[in-house]
Amino acid sequence: MPIHLDDRQLAKRLRRGDRRAFDRFFQDYFARLYRFAHARLPDDRDATAEVVQTSLTKAMRHIRKYRGEAALFTWLCSICRNEIADWHRRHARYRDHVVLSEDHPEVRAAVESLHAPDEAGPQQTQQRSEAARLIQVALDRLPPRYGDALEWKYIEGRSVKEIAGRLAISADAAQSLLARARRAFQDIYAELVGPAFGTGEKTKQAHS
Amino acid sequence: MKPDDSAREPRRETNPEALLESLFSEARVRERPPAEAEAAIRANVHQAWRQSVEQHRRRRLIAFGAAASVLLAIGYLAISQPPGDGPDSSARVERVIGPAFAQTPDGSSDAGRRAIGAGLELAPGSSVKTAGGALLAVRWASGTRLRLDERTEVILATAHSIRLVTGAVYVESGGTAGAEPLVIDTAHGRVEPVGTRYMTRVTAAATIVSVRSGAVRFGGHADTDPTLARSGQRLTATDATAPRVEPTATWGPDWSWTERLSPAFDADGRSLAELFDWVAAETGRSVRYASPQVRRAAADSLLHGAIDLEPLRALEVAAATSGLQVSVDEGELRVDVSSR
């Protein structure tokens, strides 16, 4: 997956002061990082904005330190995690600490061990809601074009032709991109939900 | 396989397309961040990026020779300040909470205004506006500090005078010896401080000046004799009546927004007593020690690092580890030995 190469190239252009690189960086990463932060500060949009701004500002100041060993989004998320932790320390007010399964594998393991009842109930609804949330998390972890293409196709129901138009590529190239995006999504989603994904078993449980 | 076994066995979807369609059937489109927040954050991050690029370029040029770097530094100053203005005339943004916008004197910016970020220099003549829920703190080289409440609009006419169009500002006069005080013009008159901390609020009907420390002189447009308001007094001026002065508290809910913009307290090497004095100044209160021994204990307790918390929270955090307890009783911070 050529993600890190692209990211290194983008970082290099940012260091040089390339204005279009900045535009692309902000377009590709701001909304994703905002959602990452907001999931961890769900009842405070001001705090989310503050943390995201500080994280991106720090990233710009330290862009020279980005080596490309991890994806740029992963690097940004690690900065953002620290800022969120600092924010909690500074404000030191009691907050419902949001525990996200992707941050805590032991939580994921506990969720996986729950057996869904036969009839639909609060637990089913919760699992369905969690599955929907993790889809969004997985989409955000993909390269932006992959995440956008999958969202347009499977959530908004757009045709391949429309997607090709939006990405300014041919229909064949769009099909090829969607195929790569699906594979990438499956890898990431499987990491988030555990080994049950890919067999349809968990999906059937969540949707029954 | 028995028929009832196969009925219980889950059907495994292996077609990737069908699998994803099934999975995505419950998903929603990812949420977009609020547009106003996006614009403000983008402006701030862009500024940080530009500063980082410029700093790196300057460091590289210094490596190529001192003469070249001096020329670059002169050029950079010329770009960032209008000709004819000294470096001290611009205000620097110290802190911003929420969306705030500035318009340069020549009106040249995208869509007529730009979002404000910390570190931004505001040239004389700039107009500044805070959105609902937003707060802003700026500082001049003279040391004078200005804090803006939400929904406030000011025009930074010069380094020594501003026009408060609407909303509220809190002024802390500069510490530099001989510094000219900041004058505030409003629709109802002019507020001139005499070494002080005060708040001015403008509504459609009135200008209200609340003085925390020092004094301010207020001259209405029709007045020949200005009215003086001192520490613990509030002056209310309208178009219809002469300015009225009455007692007011120097602490409490009307002032609380200013505490969210308190500058960080550089605690390193300073005593707990100095921290208490700072909290008292920032919250409009006085410090009262239970005994001379408690006062000595506060003076002897040394702090380390910087504290970037709102004043009353900083008090709790610092006192917690000192063996002292501080209680807030209306206008007093009462310091005693901890009962724990």
Coordinates of C-alpha atoms in Angstrom, one line a residue, chain A residues 13-19 22-23 25-26 30-32 34-35 38 45-46 49 52-53 56-57 60-61 63-64 89-92 128 132 135-136 139-140 147-148 150-151 153-156 182 185-186 189 197-201 203-204 207, chain B residues 10-14 16-17 19-34 37-53 56-57 59 96-99 110 116-118 133 260 308-310 313 317:
Chain A
R13 CA 6.0 19.7 -0.2
L14 CA 4.7 21.2 3.0
R15 CA 8.2 21.8 4.3
R16 CA 9.0 23.6 1.1
G17 CA 6.1 25.9 1.5
D18 CA 4.0 24.6 -1.4
R19 CA 0.6 26.3 -1.0
F22 CA -1.2 22.8 2.4
D23 CA -4.6 23.0 0.7
F25 CA -3.3 18.5 3.5
F26 CA -6.1 20.4 5.1
F30 CA -8.9 18.1 8.9
A31 CA -12.4 16.5 8.8
R32 CA -11.0 13.1 9.7
Y34 CA -12.0 16.4 13.8
R35 CA -14.1 13.3 13.9
H38 CA -14.9 14.6 18.6
R45 CA -17.5 21.0 20.3
D46 CA -15.4 23.9 21.6
A49 CA -12.1 22.6 17.9
V52 CA -7.8 19.8 16.7
Q53 CA -6.4 23.3 16.1
L56 CA -2.7 20.6 13.5
T57 CA -0.7 23.6 14.5
M60 CA 2.8 22.0 11.0
R61 CA 5.5 23.2 13.4
I63 CA 6.4 18.5 10.1
R64 CA 10.1 18.0 9.6
R89 CA -5.5 17.3 32.7
R90 CA -5.8 21.0 32.3
H91 CA -9.5 21.1 32.8
A92 CA -9.5 18.4 35.5
R128 CA -25.6 -2.2 15.3
A132 CA -22.0 1.7 12.1
I135 CA -17.5 1.7 9.6
Q136 CA -17.0 5.5 9.9
L139 CA -13.4 5.0 6.4
D140 CA -11.5 7.8 8.1
G147 CA -12.9 6.5 2.0
D148 CA -14.8 8.9 -0.1
L150 CA -16.7 3.8 -0.6
E151 CA -19.0 6.3 1.1
K153 CA -20.9 4.0 -3.5
Y154 CA -22.3 2.2 -0.5
I155 CA -23.8 4.8 1.7
E156 CA -24.9 7.4 -0.8
R182 CA -12.7 -2.5 -0.6
F185 CA -11.4 -1.3 4.1
Q186 CA -11.7 -5.0 4.9
Y189 CA -12.3 -3.0 9.6
F197 CA -15.4 -9.9 10.2
G198 CA -15.0 -11.3 6.8
T199 CA -17.2 -14.4 7.5
G200 CA -20.4 -12.4 7.6
E201 CA -21.2 -14.0 10.9
T203 CA -22.8 -8.9 10.3
K204 CA -25.6 -11.3 10.3
H207 CA -28.5 -7.3 11.5
Chain B
P10 CA -25.1 -19.1 9.8
R11 CA -25.0 -18.3 6.1
R12 CA -21.5 -16.9 5.3
E13 CA -21.4 -14.2 2.8
T14 CA -18.2 -14.4 0.8
P16 CA -17.1 -8.9 -1.3
E17 CA -19.6 -6.6 -3.0
L19 CA -20.7 -8.3 2.1
L20 CA -19.9 -4.6 2.0
E21 CA -23.5 -3.7 0.9
S22 CA -24.8 -5.6 3.8
L23 CA -22.3 -4.0 6.2
F24 CA -22.9 -0.5 4.9
S25 CA -26.6 -0.8 5.0
E26 CA -26.6 0.5 8.6
A27 CA -23.9 3.1 8.1
R28 CA -24.4 6.9 7.8
V29 CA -22.5 9.5 5.9
R30 CA -19.6 10.8 8.0
E31 CA -20.3 14.0 9.8
R32 CA -18.7 17.2 8.4
P33 CA -17.3 19.6 11.0
P34 CA -19.0 23.0 11.5
A37 CA -14.9 26.2 13.1
E38 CA -13.3 24.8 9.9
A39 CA -12.6 28.3 8.6
A40 CA -11.1 29.5 11.9
I41 CA -9.0 26.5 12.4
R42 CA -7.7 26.5 8.8
A43 CA -6.6 30.1 9.2
N44 CA -4.7 29.4 12.4
V45 CA -3.1 26.3 11.1
H46 CA -2.1 28.0 7.9
Q47 CA -0.5 30.8 9.9
A48 CA 1.5 28.3 12.0
W49 CA 2.6 26.5 8.8
R50 CA 3.7 29.8 7.2
Q51 CA 5.6 30.8 10.3
S52 CA 7.3 27.4 10.4
V53 CA 8.3 27.6 6.7
H56 CA 13.2 27.4 8.5
R57 CA 14.0 29.6 5.5
R59 CA 17.7 29.7 9.6
V96 CA -8.3 33.1 21.3
I97 CA -11.1 30.8 22.3
G98 CA -13.7 30.1 19.6
P99 CA -14.2 32.0 16.3
D110 CA -10.5 37.0 1.4
I116 CA -7.7 35.1 14.1
G117 CA -5.2 32.9 15.6
A118 CA -2.7 33.2 18.5
G133 CA -19.1 32.0 22.8
R260 CA -11.0 32.4 30.9
D308 CA -1.9 27.6 32.6
L309 CA -5.3 27.2 34.3
E310 CA -8.1 29.6 35.1
R313 CA -8.6 26.3 39.4
V317 CA -4.2 22.8 42.3

